[in-house]
């Protein structure tokens, strides 16, 4: 599996060679555009990260987890992954850290671990994407879009937990 | 986003002030420190991917990708000629799970789709939904993590993940289409 991306890159380089594309210029250009891009997105990332930090430091995430637990249980979601479902929309790296904890406590082959893996693999950090992707646009009003995104990922989590029971 | 941000920040800060007032400012600074650390890491990642994507463009491969994805893009986004190649690159990067490689093309596509209004258009909404519901076919990060913890059969994670990610993507696409249809009808 780990060969897929390197082989694609080698193929690309060979093709670029054949097409006489100037690779040195391409990398210099990449560096330039990356600098501009990071400068544009930095303020948005800072805002989102302060929100995430407050969300977990204040214990708001535990309060929310405890409130939603009964609903989650009815839908077949085990208690152990509730925290993961709540942190996932906020932070990709945060949810990977939670996943690692789950793997350590429950073992890599357990039902809980498989649920957690499916949850992490089926969704993205919604709040991160929603602020960074629109950094260069004028959009301010998302309507119900964030609700739709959260709902879709939640449905996937429910499906994941129930399907892991069967497979 | 503004509303959610305000609510979480306000409620969180109030709770934190009650439980441990000395750590309020520290938490804010900690958050922004993490953001800056991430941005530096992202700068490195974007440099590599933007260079590779620039080579892809200079070879004219993005036009070929665009052709491959054209039927899907037309169906999902409608008429978006100007942003088509960016969307094609974004979808490819998402499917192969190339870390944050999908972000630069995503931002550039959004910029081209921008209608200069503060309201989101249906094409922008669709791109957003595709990116947050994960198109990743093989969850490389998760599998890597499992293997490093000595999983005996990491492959039995792939099927549930695939089903879950398909569910979220289809659910997202259907709801977004429905949402904009209802909105259109209301405006009439």
PDB file of N, CA, C and O in Angstrom, chain A residues 12 15 21 26-27 29-30 34 42 46-47 49-50 53-54 57-58 60 100 104 108-109 117 121-122 124 130 133 136-141 143-145 152-153 156 163, chain B residues 1 5 12 15-16 27-28 30-31 34-35 39 47 51 54-55 58 61 64 102 110-111 114 116 118 120 124 128 131-134 142 149 152 163-164 168 172 179:
ATOM      1  N   UNK A  12       5.030  10.525 -12.502  1.00  0.00           N
ATOM      2  CA  UNK A  12       4.846  11.936 -12.846  1.00  0.00           C
ATOM      3  C   UNK A  12       6.165  12.580 -13.268  1.00  0.00           C
ATOM      4  O   UNK A  12       6.234  13.283 -14.273  1.00  0.00           O
ATOM      5  N   UNK A  15       7.204  11.439 -16.656  1.00  0.00           N
ATOM      6  CA  UNK A  15       6.354  12.086 -17.658  1.00  0.00           C
ATOM      7  C   UNK A  15       6.782  13.540 -17.856  1.00  0.00           C
ATOM      8  O   UNK A  15       6.848  14.033 -18.986  1.00  0.00           O
ATOM      9  N   UNK A  21       9.298  19.434 -18.927  1.00  0.00           N
ATOM     10  CA  UNK A  21       8.825  20.438 -17.966  1.00  0.00           C
ATOM     11  C   UNK A  21       9.983  20.792 -17.047  1.00  0.00           C
ATOM     12  O   UNK A  21      10.721  19.913 -16.602  1.00  0.00           O
ATOM     13  N   UNK A  26       9.310  24.502 -11.127  1.00  0.00           N
ATOM     14  CA  UNK A  26       8.053  24.073 -10.522  1.00  0.00           C
ATOM     15  C   UNK A  26       8.145  24.051  -9.004  1.00  0.00           C
ATOM     16  O   UNK A  26       7.233  24.476  -8.301  1.00  0.00           O
ATOM     17  N   UNK A  27       9.301  23.556  -8.488  1.00  0.00           N
ATOM     18  CA  UNK A  27       9.449  23.500  -7.036  1.00  0.00           C
ATOM     19  C   UNK A  27       9.593  24.889  -6.433  1.00  0.00           C
ATOM     20  O   UNK A  27       9.067  25.160  -5.351  1.00  0.00           O
ATOM     21  N   UNK A  29       8.262  27.554  -7.652  1.00  0.00           N
ATOM     22  CA  UNK A  29       6.903  28.092  -7.720  1.00  0.00           C
ATOM     23  C   UNK A  29       6.039  27.536  -6.581  1.00  0.00           C
ATOM     24  O   UNK A  29       5.285  28.259  -5.939  1.00  0.00           O
ATOM     25  N   UNK A  30       6.195  26.222  -6.318  1.00  0.00           N
ATOM     26  CA  UNK A  30       5.439  25.579  -5.238  1.00  0.00           C
ATOM     27  C   UNK A  30       5.721  26.235  -3.896  1.00  0.00           C
ATOM     28  O   UNK A  30       4.803  26.510  -3.122  1.00  0.00           O
ATOM     29  N   UNK A  34       3.046  28.270  -1.642  1.00  0.00           N
ATOM     30  CA  UNK A  34       2.770  27.742  -0.313  1.00  0.00           C
ATOM     31  C   UNK A  34       2.884  28.840   0.739  1.00  0.00           C
ATOM     32  O   UNK A  34       2.066  28.919   1.664  1.00  0.00           O
ATOM     33  N   UNK A  42      -3.476  31.252   7.931  1.00  0.00           N
ATOM     34  CA  UNK A  42      -3.061  31.295   9.336  1.00  0.00           C
ATOM     35  C   UNK A  42      -4.098  31.912  10.287  1.00  0.00           C
ATOM     36  O   UNK A  42      -4.431  31.298  11.298  1.00  0.00           O
ATOM     37  N   UNK A  46      -5.778  29.903  13.436  1.00  0.00           N
ATOM     38  CA  UNK A  46      -5.641  30.371  14.827  1.00  0.00           C
ATOM     39  C   UNK A  46      -7.016  30.428  15.500  1.00  0.00           C
ATOM     40  O   UNK A  46      -7.209  29.903  16.599  1.00  0.00           O
ATOM     41  N   UNK A  47      -7.991  31.035  14.822  1.00  0.00           N
ATOM     42  CA  UNK A  47      -9.331  31.163  15.410  1.00  0.00           C
ATOM     43  C   UNK A  47      -9.924  29.795  15.727  1.00  0.00           C
ATOM     44  O   UNK A  47     -10.440  29.560  16.835  1.00  0.00           O
ATOM     45  N   UNK A  49      -8.370  26.965  16.222  1.00  0.00           N
ATOM     46  CA  UNK A  49      -7.631  26.262  17.284  1.00  0.00           C
ATOM     47  C   UNK A  49      -7.919  26.829  18.665  1.00  0.00           C
ATOM     48  O   UNK A  49      -7.947  26.082  19.649  1.00  0.00           O
ATOM     49  N   UNK A  50      -8.131  28.151  18.756  1.00  0.00           N
ATOM     50  CA  UNK A  50      -8.494  28.718  20.057  1.00  0.00           C
ATOM     51  C   UNK A  50      -9.851  28.150  20.485  1.00  0.00           C
ATOM     52  O   UNK A  50     -10.046  27.764  21.642  1.00  0.00           O
ATOM     53  N   UNK A  53      -9.344  24.594  21.698  1.00  0.00           N
ATOM     54  CA  UNK A  53      -8.647  24.567  22.990  1.00  0.00           C
ATOM     55  C   UNK A  53      -9.617  24.885  24.127  1.00  0.00           C
ATOM     56  O   UNK A  53      -9.633  24.202  25.146  1.00  0.00           O
ATOM     57  N   UNK A  54     -10.429  25.924  23.925  1.00  0.00           N
ATOM     58  CA  UNK A  54     -11.419  26.306  24.938  1.00  0.00           C
ATOM     59  C   UNK A  54     -12.445  25.184  25.096  1.00  0.00           C
ATOM     60  O   UNK A  54     -12.857  24.838  26.207  1.00  0.00           O
ATOM     61  N   UNK A  57     -10.568  22.405  27.098  1.00  0.00           N
ATOM     62  CA  UNK A  57     -10.030  22.809  28.404  1.00  0.00           C
ATOM     63  C   UNK A  57     -11.152  23.122  29.395  1.00  0.00           C
ATOM     64  O   UNK A  57     -11.032  22.871  30.586  1.00  0.00           O
ATOM     65  N   UNK A  58     -12.271  23.668  28.893  1.00  0.00           N
ATOM     66  CA  UNK A  58     -13.367  24.043  29.802  1.00  0.00           C
ATOM     67  C   UNK A  58     -14.182  22.832  30.226  1.00  0.00           C
ATOM     68  O   UNK A  58     -15.023  22.918  31.111  1.00  0.00           O
ATOM     69  N   UNK A  60     -16.231  21.441  28.288  1.00  0.00           N
ATOM     70  CA  UNK A  60     -17.472  21.512  27.513  1.00  0.00           C
ATOM     71  C   UNK A  60     -17.690  20.221  26.724  1.00  0.00           C
ATOM     72  O   UNK A  60     -18.822  19.750  26.582  1.00  0.00           O
ATOM     73  N   UNK A 100      -5.665   6.811  18.970  1.00  0.00           N
ATOM     74  CA  UNK A 100      -4.489   6.086  19.460  1.00  0.00           C
ATOM     75  C   UNK A 100      -4.710   5.605  20.896  1.00  0.00           C
ATOM     76  O   UNK A 100      -4.373   4.479  21.248  1.00  0.00           O
ATOM     77  N   UNK A 104      -4.816   1.770  22.287  1.00  0.00           N
ATOM     78  CA  UNK A 104      -3.978   1.330  23.409  1.00  0.00           C
ATOM     79  C   UNK A 104      -4.808   0.654  24.498  1.00  0.00           C
ATOM     80  O   UNK A 104      -4.413  -0.377  25.036  1.00  0.00           O
ATOM     81  N   UNK A 108      -5.780  -3.549  19.420  1.00  0.00           N
ATOM     82  CA  UNK A 108      -5.984  -3.225  18.007  1.00  0.00           C
ATOM     83  C   UNK A 108      -7.044  -4.080  17.303  1.00  0.00           C
ATOM     84  O   UNK A 108      -7.493  -3.710  16.223  1.00  0.00           O
ATOM     85  N   UNK A 109      -7.442  -5.211  17.894  1.00  0.00           N
ATOM     86  CA  UNK A 109      -8.386  -6.071  17.174  1.00  0.00           C
ATOM     87  C   UNK A 109      -9.805  -6.041  17.737  1.00  0.00           C
ATOM     88  O   UNK A 109     -10.668  -6.814  17.317  1.00  0.00           O
ATOM     89  N   UNK A 117     -11.946   3.361  14.262  1.00  0.00           N
ATOM     90  CA  UNK A 117     -11.238   3.525  12.996  1.00  0.00           C
ATOM     91  C   UNK A 117     -12.193   3.932  11.877  1.00  0.00           C
ATOM     92  O   UNK A 117     -11.897   4.826  11.080  1.00  0.00           O
ATOM     93  N   UNK A 121     -12.054   7.356   9.765  1.00  0.00           N
ATOM     94  CA  UNK A 121     -11.845   7.260   8.322  1.00  0.00           C
ATOM     95  C   UNK A 121     -12.987   7.802   7.480  1.00  0.00           C
ATOM     96  O   UNK A 121     -12.811   8.061   6.294  1.00  0.00           O
ATOM     97  N   UNK A 122     -14.163   7.972   8.075  1.00  0.00           N
ATOM     98  CA  UNK A 122     -15.323   8.348   7.270  1.00  0.00           C
ATOM     99  C   UNK A 122     -15.669   9.823   7.353  1.00  0.00           C
ATOM    100  O   UNK A 122     -16.613  10.279   6.736  1.00  0.00           O
ATOM    101  N   UNK A 124     -14.255  14.192   8.196  1.00  0.00           N
ATOM    102  CA  UNK A 124     -13.141  15.133   8.221  1.00  0.00           C
ATOM    103  C   UNK A 124     -13.396  16.208   9.270  1.00  0.00           C
ATOM    104  O   UNK A 124     -14.484  16.296   9.830  1.00  0.00           O
ATOM    105  N   UNK A 130     -14.236  24.307   6.933  1.00  0.00           N
ATOM    106  CA  UNK A 130     -15.179  25.395   6.648  1.00  0.00           C
ATOM    107  C   UNK A 130     -14.536  26.759   6.845  1.00  0.00           C
ATOM    108  O   UNK A 130     -14.961  27.728   6.229  1.00  0.00           O
ATOM    109  N   UNK A 133     -11.112  26.674   3.760  1.00  0.00           N
ATOM    110  CA  UNK A 133     -11.477  26.625   2.342  1.00  0.00           C
ATOM    111  C   UNK A 133     -12.067  27.941   1.838  1.00  0.00           C
ATOM    112  O   UNK A 133     -11.955  28.267   0.673  1.00  0.00           O
ATOM    113  N   UNK A 136     -10.311  32.656   0.913  1.00  0.00           N
ATOM    114  CA  UNK A 136     -10.141  33.626  -0.178  1.00  0.00           C
ATOM    115  C   UNK A 136     -11.460  34.028  -0.825  1.00  0.00           C
ATOM    116  O   UNK A 136     -11.480  34.618  -1.888  1.00  0.00           O
ATOM    117  N   UNK A 137     -12.577  33.680  -0.200  1.00  0.00           N
ATOM    118  CA  UNK A 137     -13.876  34.036  -0.777  1.00  0.00           C
ATOM    119  C   UNK A 137     -14.593  35.043   0.110  1.00  0.00           C
ATOM    120  O   UNK A 137     -14.142  35.345   1.209  1.00  0.00           O
ATOM    121  N   UNK A 138     -15.713  35.519  -0.374  1.00  0.00           N
ATOM    122  CA  UNK A 138     -16.468  36.506   0.398  1.00  0.00           C
ATOM    123  C   UNK A 138     -17.598  35.857   1.203  1.00  0.00           C
ATOM    124  O   UNK A 138     -18.366  36.543   1.865  1.00  0.00           O
ATOM    125  N   UNK A 139     -17.708  34.530   1.102  1.00  0.00           N
ATOM    126  CA  UNK A 139     -18.839  33.849   1.733  1.00  0.00           C
ATOM    127  C   UNK A 139     -18.826  34.003   3.251  1.00  0.00           C
ATOM    128  O   UNK A 139     -17.820  33.769   3.909  1.00  0.00           O
ATOM    129  N   UNK A 140     -19.946  34.418   3.802  1.00  0.00           N
ATOM    130  CA  UNK A 140     -20.089  34.530   5.251  1.00  0.00           C
ATOM    131  C   UNK A 140     -21.233  33.651   5.760  1.00  0.00           C
ATOM    132  O   UNK A 140     -21.243  33.205   6.886  1.00  0.00           O
ATOM    133  N   UNK A 141     -22.230  33.455   4.899  1.00  0.00           N
ATOM    134  CA  UNK A 141     -23.428  32.706   5.319  1.00  0.00           C
ATOM    135  C   UNK A 141     -23.401  31.287   4.744  1.00  0.00           C
ATOM    136  O   UNK A 141     -23.372  31.106   3.544  1.00  0.00           O
ATOM    137  N   UNK A 143     -25.732  28.987   5.711  1.00  0.00           N
ATOM    138  CA  UNK A 143     -27.058  28.386   5.808  1.00  0.00           C
ATOM    139  C   UNK A 143     -26.997  27.154   6.684  1.00  0.00           C
ATOM    140  O   UNK A 143     -26.339  27.157   7.722  1.00  0.00           O
ATOM    141  N   UNK A 144     -27.643  26.102   6.227  1.00  0.00           N
ATOM    142  CA  UNK A 144     -27.698  24.870   7.022  1.00  0.00           C
ATOM    143  C   UNK A 144     -26.555  23.912   6.688  1.00  0.00           C
ATOM    144  O   UNK A 144     -26.532  22.784   7.141  1.00  0.00           O
ATOM    145  N   UNK A 145     -25.607  24.414   5.882  1.00  0.00           N
ATOM    146  CA  UNK A 145     -24.598  23.510   5.347  1.00  0.00           C
ATOM    147  C   UNK A 145     -23.774  22.793   6.409  1.00  0.00           C
ATOM    148  O   UNK A 145     -23.479  21.612   6.286  1.00  0.00           O
ATOM    149  N   UNK A 152     -24.397  14.285   8.195  1.00  0.00           N
ATOM    150  CA  UNK A 152     -23.900  13.217   7.312  1.00  0.00           C
ATOM    151  C   UNK A 152     -22.828  12.394   8.011  1.00  0.00           C
ATOM    152  O   UNK A 152     -22.832  11.161   7.944  1.00  0.00           O
ATOM    153  N   UNK A 153     -21.907  13.088   8.696  1.00  0.00           N
ATOM    154  CA  UNK A 153     -20.841  12.366   9.374  1.00  0.00           C
ATOM    155  C   UNK A 153     -21.371  11.579  10.559  1.00  0.00           C
ATOM    156  O   UNK A 153     -20.859  10.516  10.892  1.00  0.00           O
ATOM    157  N   UNK A 156     -22.917   8.426   9.286  1.00  0.00           N
ATOM    158  CA  UNK A 156     -21.842   7.482   8.973  1.00  0.00           C
ATOM    159  C   UNK A 156     -21.326   6.806  10.233  1.00  0.00           C
ATOM    160  O   UNK A 156     -21.038   5.601  10.226  1.00  0.00           O
ATOM    161  N   UNK A 163     -22.410  -1.643  11.745  1.00  0.00           N
ATOM    162  CA  UNK A 163     -21.874  -2.590  10.765  1.00  0.00           C
ATOM    163  C   UNK A 163     -20.710  -3.389  11.352  1.00  0.00           C
ATOM    164  O   UNK A 163     -20.537  -4.565  11.064  1.00  0.00           O
TER     165      UNK A 163
ATOM    166  N   UNK B   1     -20.920  29.427  11.100  1.00  0.00           N
ATOM    167  CA  UNK B   1     -19.590  29.335  11.715  1.00  0.00           C
ATOM    168  C   UNK B   1     -19.419  30.404  12.801  1.00  0.00           C
ATOM    169  O   UNK B   1     -18.962  30.110  13.906  1.00  0.00           O
ATOM    170  N   UNK B   5     -18.925  29.462  16.705  1.00  0.00           N
ATOM    171  CA  UNK B   5     -17.688  29.960  17.299  1.00  0.00           C
ATOM    172  C   UNK B   5     -17.988  30.793  18.547  1.00  0.00           C
ATOM    173  O   UNK B   5     -17.413  30.586  19.619  1.00  0.00           O
ATOM    174  N   UNK B  12     -17.514  28.278  26.927  1.00  0.00           N
ATOM    175  CA  UNK B  12     -16.248  27.696  27.372  1.00  0.00           C
ATOM    176  C   UNK B  12     -15.486  28.612  28.296  1.00  0.00           C
ATOM    177  O   UNK B  12     -14.987  28.193  29.347  1.00  0.00           O
ATOM    178  N   UNK B  15     -17.206  28.823  31.753  1.00  0.00           N
ATOM    179  CA  UNK B  15     -16.953  27.618  32.563  1.00  0.00           C
ATOM    180  C   UNK B  15     -15.520  27.624  33.092  1.00  0.00           C
ATOM    181  O   UNK B  15     -15.271  27.378  34.278  1.00  0.00           O
ATOM    182  N   UNK B  16     -14.593  27.959  32.204  1.00  0.00           N
ATOM    183  CA  UNK B  16     -13.183  27.940  32.578  1.00  0.00           C
ATOM    184  C   UNK B  16     -12.875  28.986  33.653  1.00  0.00           C
ATOM    185  O   UNK B  16     -12.066  28.749  34.553  1.00  0.00           O
ATOM    186  N   UNK B  27      -4.936  29.194  28.054  1.00  0.00           N
ATOM    187  CA  UNK B  27      -5.609  28.333  27.077  1.00  0.00           C
ATOM    188  C   UNK B  27      -5.669  28.995  25.709  1.00  0.00           C
ATOM    189  O   UNK B  27      -5.418  28.366  24.687  1.00  0.00           O
ATOM    190  N   UNK B  28      -6.001  30.286  25.693  1.00  0.00           N
ATOM    191  CA  UNK B  28      -6.044  31.028  24.430  1.00  0.00           C
ATOM    192  C   UNK B  28      -4.685  30.979  23.725  1.00  0.00           C
ATOM    193  O   UNK B  28      -4.588  30.662  22.539  1.00  0.00           O
ATOM    194  N   UNK B  30      -2.256  28.943  24.247  1.00  0.00           N
ATOM    195  CA  UNK B  30      -1.939  27.556  23.897  1.00  0.00           C
ATOM    196  C   UNK B  30      -2.577  27.191  22.555  1.00  0.00           C
ATOM    197  O   UNK B  30      -1.936  26.563  21.713  1.00  0.00           O
ATOM    198  N   UNK B  31      -3.828  27.620  22.385  1.00  0.00           N
ATOM    199  CA  UNK B  31      -4.539  27.356  21.128  1.00  0.00           C
ATOM    200  C   UNK B  31      -3.832  27.991  19.950  1.00  0.00           C
ATOM    201  O   UNK B  31      -3.597  27.336  18.928  1.00  0.00           O
ATOM    202  N   UNK B  34      -0.559  26.249  19.076  1.00  0.00           N
ATOM    203  CA  UNK B  34      -0.792  25.021  18.323  1.00  0.00           C
ATOM    204  C   UNK B  34      -1.092  25.334  16.855  1.00  0.00           C
ATOM    205  O   UNK B  34      -0.630  24.642  15.949  1.00  0.00           O
ATOM    206  N   UNK B  35      -1.873  26.404  16.639  1.00  0.00           N
ATOM    207  CA  UNK B  35      -2.247  26.779  15.276  1.00  0.00           C
ATOM    208  C   UNK B  35      -1.017  27.173  14.470  1.00  0.00           C
ATOM    209  O   UNK B  35      -0.887  26.813  13.298  1.00  0.00           O
ATOM    210  N   UNK B  39       0.568  25.467  11.238  1.00  0.00           N
ATOM    211  CA  UNK B  39       0.759  26.229  10.001  1.00  0.00           C
ATOM    212  C   UNK B  39       2.156  26.026   9.431  1.00  0.00           C
ATOM    213  O   UNK B  39       2.332  25.952   8.220  1.00  0.00           O
ATOM    214  N   UNK B  47       4.220  23.162   0.372  1.00  0.00           N
ATOM    215  CA  UNK B  47       5.324  23.402  -0.561  1.00  0.00           C
ATOM    216  C   UNK B  47       5.536  22.180  -1.447  1.00  0.00           C
ATOM    217  O   UNK B  47       5.603  22.282  -2.673  1.00  0.00           O
ATOM    218  N   UNK B  51       4.298  22.052  -5.401  1.00  0.00           N
ATOM    219  CA  UNK B  51       5.328  21.819  -6.415  1.00  0.00           C
ATOM    220  C   UNK B  51       4.913  20.677  -7.329  1.00  0.00           C
ATOM    221  O   UNK B  51       4.973  20.774  -8.550  1.00  0.00           O
ATOM    222  N   UNK B  54       2.110  21.672  -9.467  1.00  0.00           N
ATOM    223  CA  UNK B  54       2.557  22.567 -10.530  1.00  0.00           C
ATOM    224  C   UNK B  54       3.135  21.775 -11.694  1.00  0.00           C
ATOM    225  O   UNK B  54       2.903  22.105 -12.864  1.00  0.00           O
ATOM    226  N   UNK B  55       3.876  20.701 -11.362  1.00  0.00           N
ATOM    227  CA  UNK B  55       4.389  19.829 -12.419  1.00  0.00           C
ATOM    228  C   UNK B  55       3.221  19.180 -13.166  1.00  0.00           C
ATOM    229  O   UNK B  55       3.199  19.123 -14.390  1.00  0.00           O
ATOM    230  N   UNK B  58       1.855  21.739 -15.488  1.00  0.00           N
ATOM    231  CA  UNK B  58       2.739  22.025 -16.618  1.00  0.00           C
ATOM    232  C   UNK B  58       2.789  20.889 -17.632  1.00  0.00           C
ATOM    233  O   UNK B  58       3.077  21.108 -18.794  1.00  0.00           O
ATOM    234  N   UNK B  61      -1.474  17.396 -17.307  1.00  0.00           N
ATOM    235  CA  UNK B  61      -2.196  16.245 -16.759  1.00  0.00           C
ATOM    236  C   UNK B  61      -3.502  16.655 -16.075  1.00  0.00           C
ATOM    237  O   UNK B  61      -4.436  15.867 -15.995  1.00  0.00           O
ATOM    238  N   UNK B  64      -6.237  16.286 -18.317  1.00  0.00           N
ATOM    239  CA  UNK B  64      -6.641  14.897 -18.507  1.00  0.00           C
ATOM    240  C   UNK B  64      -7.498  14.411 -17.344  1.00  0.00           C
ATOM    241  O   UNK B  64      -8.496  13.713 -17.545  1.00  0.00           O
ATOM    242  N   UNK B 102      -5.158  18.106  -0.684  1.00  0.00           N
ATOM    243  CA  UNK B 102      -6.407  18.566  -1.276  1.00  0.00           C
ATOM    244  C   UNK B 102      -6.703  20.023  -0.921  1.00  0.00           C
ATOM    245  O   UNK B 102      -7.497  20.672  -1.586  1.00  0.00           O
ATOM    246  N   UNK B 110     -12.506  27.117  -4.731  1.00  0.00           N
ATOM    247  CA  UNK B 110     -13.489  27.955  -4.042  1.00  0.00           C
ATOM    248  C   UNK B 110     -13.395  29.410  -4.506  1.00  0.00           C
ATOM    249  O   UNK B 110     -14.393  30.076  -4.715  1.00  0.00           O
ATOM    250  N   UNK B 111     -12.141  29.862  -4.670  1.00  0.00           N
ATOM    251  CA  UNK B 111     -11.912  31.243  -5.102  1.00  0.00           C
ATOM    252  C   UNK B 111     -12.523  31.476  -6.487  1.00  0.00           C
ATOM    253  O   UNK B 111     -13.133  32.503  -6.752  1.00  0.00           O
ATOM    254  N   UNK B 114     -16.313  31.561  -6.354  1.00  0.00           N
ATOM    255  CA  UNK B 114     -16.874  32.644  -5.549  1.00  0.00           C
ATOM    256  C   UNK B 114     -17.717  33.586  -6.407  1.00  0.00           C
ATOM    257  O   UNK B 114     -17.282  34.079  -7.433  1.00  0.00           O
ATOM    258  N   UNK B 116     -18.885  36.426  -5.387  1.00  0.00           N
ATOM    259  CA  UNK B 116     -18.822  37.767  -4.833  1.00  0.00           C
ATOM    260  C   UNK B 116     -20.012  38.115  -3.946  1.00  0.00           C
ATOM    261  O   UNK B 116     -20.381  39.275  -3.818  1.00  0.00           O
ATOM    262  N   UNK B 118     -22.143  37.145  -0.107  1.00  0.00           N
ATOM    263  CA  UNK B 118     -21.840  36.537   1.197  1.00  0.00           C
ATOM    264  C   UNK B 118     -22.576  35.221   1.393  1.00  0.00           C
ATOM    265  O   UNK B 118     -22.332  34.506   2.362  1.00  0.00           O
ATOM    266  N   UNK B 120     -23.417  31.328   0.221  1.00  0.00           N
ATOM    267  CA  UNK B 120     -22.707  30.248  -0.445  1.00  0.00           C
ATOM    268  C   UNK B 120     -23.510  29.777  -1.657  1.00  0.00           C
ATOM    269  O   UNK B 120     -24.737  29.736  -1.613  1.00  0.00           O
ATOM    270  N   UNK B 124     -20.203  25.649  -4.548  1.00  0.00           N
ATOM    271  CA  UNK B 124     -19.274  25.751  -3.420  1.00  0.00           C
ATOM    272  C   UNK B 124     -19.689  24.801  -2.305  1.00  0.00           C
ATOM    273  O   UNK B 124     -18.861  24.144  -1.675  1.00  0.00           O
ATOM    274  N   UNK B 128     -17.543  21.727  -0.664  1.00  0.00           N
ATOM    275  CA  UNK B 128     -17.348  21.683   0.786  1.00  0.00           C
ATOM    276  C   UNK B 128     -17.795  20.337   1.350  1.00  0.00           C
ATOM    277  O   UNK B 128     -17.055  19.675   2.094  1.00  0.00           O
ATOM    278  N   UNK B 131     -15.548  17.464   0.549  1.00  0.00           N
ATOM    279  CA  UNK B 131     -14.304  17.491   1.308  1.00  0.00           C
ATOM    280  C   UNK B 131     -14.483  17.128   2.776  1.00  0.00           C
ATOM    281  O   UNK B 131     -13.550  16.611   3.392  1.00  0.00           O
ATOM    282  N   UNK B 132     -15.644  17.409   3.364  1.00  0.00           N
ATOM    283  CA  UNK B 132     -15.797  17.095   4.793  1.00  0.00           C
ATOM    284  C   UNK B 132     -16.370  15.704   5.042  1.00  0.00           C
ATOM    285  O   UNK B 132     -16.326  15.219   6.156  1.00  0.00           O
ATOM    286  N   UNK B 133     -16.931  15.071   4.009  1.00  0.00           N
ATOM    287  CA  UNK B 133     -17.475  13.741   4.249  1.00  0.00           C
ATOM    288  C   UNK B 133     -16.463  12.654   3.893  1.00  0.00           C
ATOM    289  O   UNK B 133     -16.778  11.475   3.992  1.00  0.00           O
ATOM    290  N   UNK B 134     -15.263  13.071   3.513  1.00  0.00           N
ATOM    291  CA  UNK B 134     -14.159  12.144   3.244  1.00  0.00           C
ATOM    292  C   UNK B 134     -14.439  11.217   2.067  1.00  0.00           C
ATOM    293  O   UNK B 134     -15.348  10.407   2.085  1.00  0.00           O
ATOM    294  N   UNK B 142      -5.061   5.683   9.407  1.00  0.00           N
ATOM    295  CA  UNK B 142      -5.657   4.782  10.381  1.00  0.00           C
ATOM    296  C   UNK B 142      -5.000   3.404  10.326  1.00  0.00           C
ATOM    297  O   UNK B 142      -4.642   2.824  11.352  1.00  0.00           O
ATOM    298  N   UNK B 149       0.472  -0.645  16.146  1.00  0.00           N
ATOM    299  CA  UNK B 149       0.073  -1.195  17.442  1.00  0.00           C
ATOM    300  C   UNK B 149      -0.110  -2.706  17.380  1.00  0.00           C
ATOM    301  O   UNK B 149      -0.707  -3.303  18.273  1.00  0.00           O
ATOM    302  N   UNK B 152      -3.520  -7.662  14.062  1.00  0.00           N
ATOM    303  CA  UNK B 152      -3.258  -8.883  13.314  1.00  0.00           C
ATOM    304  C   UNK B 152      -3.889  -8.834  11.931  1.00  0.00           C
ATOM    305  O   UNK B 152      -3.391  -9.366  10.972  1.00  0.00           O
ATOM    306  N   UNK B 163     -17.719   1.458   3.845  1.00  0.00           N
ATOM    307  CA  UNK B 163     -19.176   1.586   3.888  1.00  0.00           C
ATOM    308  C   UNK B 163     -19.569   2.888   4.603  1.00  0.00           C
ATOM    309  O   UNK B 163     -20.423   3.626   4.131  1.00  0.00           O
ATOM    310  N   UNK B 164     -18.885   3.181   5.707  1.00  0.00           N
ATOM    311  CA  UNK B 164     -19.208   4.396   6.471  1.00  0.00           C
ATOM    312  C   UNK B 164     -18.926   5.653   5.660  1.00  0.00           C
ATOM    313  O   UNK B 164     -19.733   6.589   5.637  1.00  0.00           O
ATOM    314  N   UNK B 168     -21.554   8.588   4.429  1.00  0.00           N
ATOM    315  CA  UNK B 168     -21.493  10.018   4.731  1.00  0.00           C
ATOM    316  C   UNK B 168     -21.475  10.842   3.455  1.00  0.00           C
ATOM    317  O   UNK B 168     -22.140  11.883   3.366  1.00  0.00           O
ATOM    318  N   UNK B 172     -24.433  13.319   2.408  1.00  0.00           N
ATOM    319  CA  UNK B 172     -24.109  14.730   2.250  1.00  0.00           C
ATOM    320  C   UNK B 172     -24.556  15.274   0.903  1.00  0.00           C
ATOM    321  O   UNK B 172     -25.163  16.341   0.817  1.00  0.00           O
ATOM    322  N   UNK B 179     -31.380  20.547  -0.178  1.00  0.00           N
ATOM    323  CA  UNK B 179     -31.389  21.841   0.494  1.00  0.00           C
ATOM    324  C   UNK B 179     -31.472  22.984  -0.522  1.00  0.00           C
ATOM    325  O   UNK B 179     -32.269  23.906  -0.387  1.00  0.00           O
TER     326      UNK B 179
END
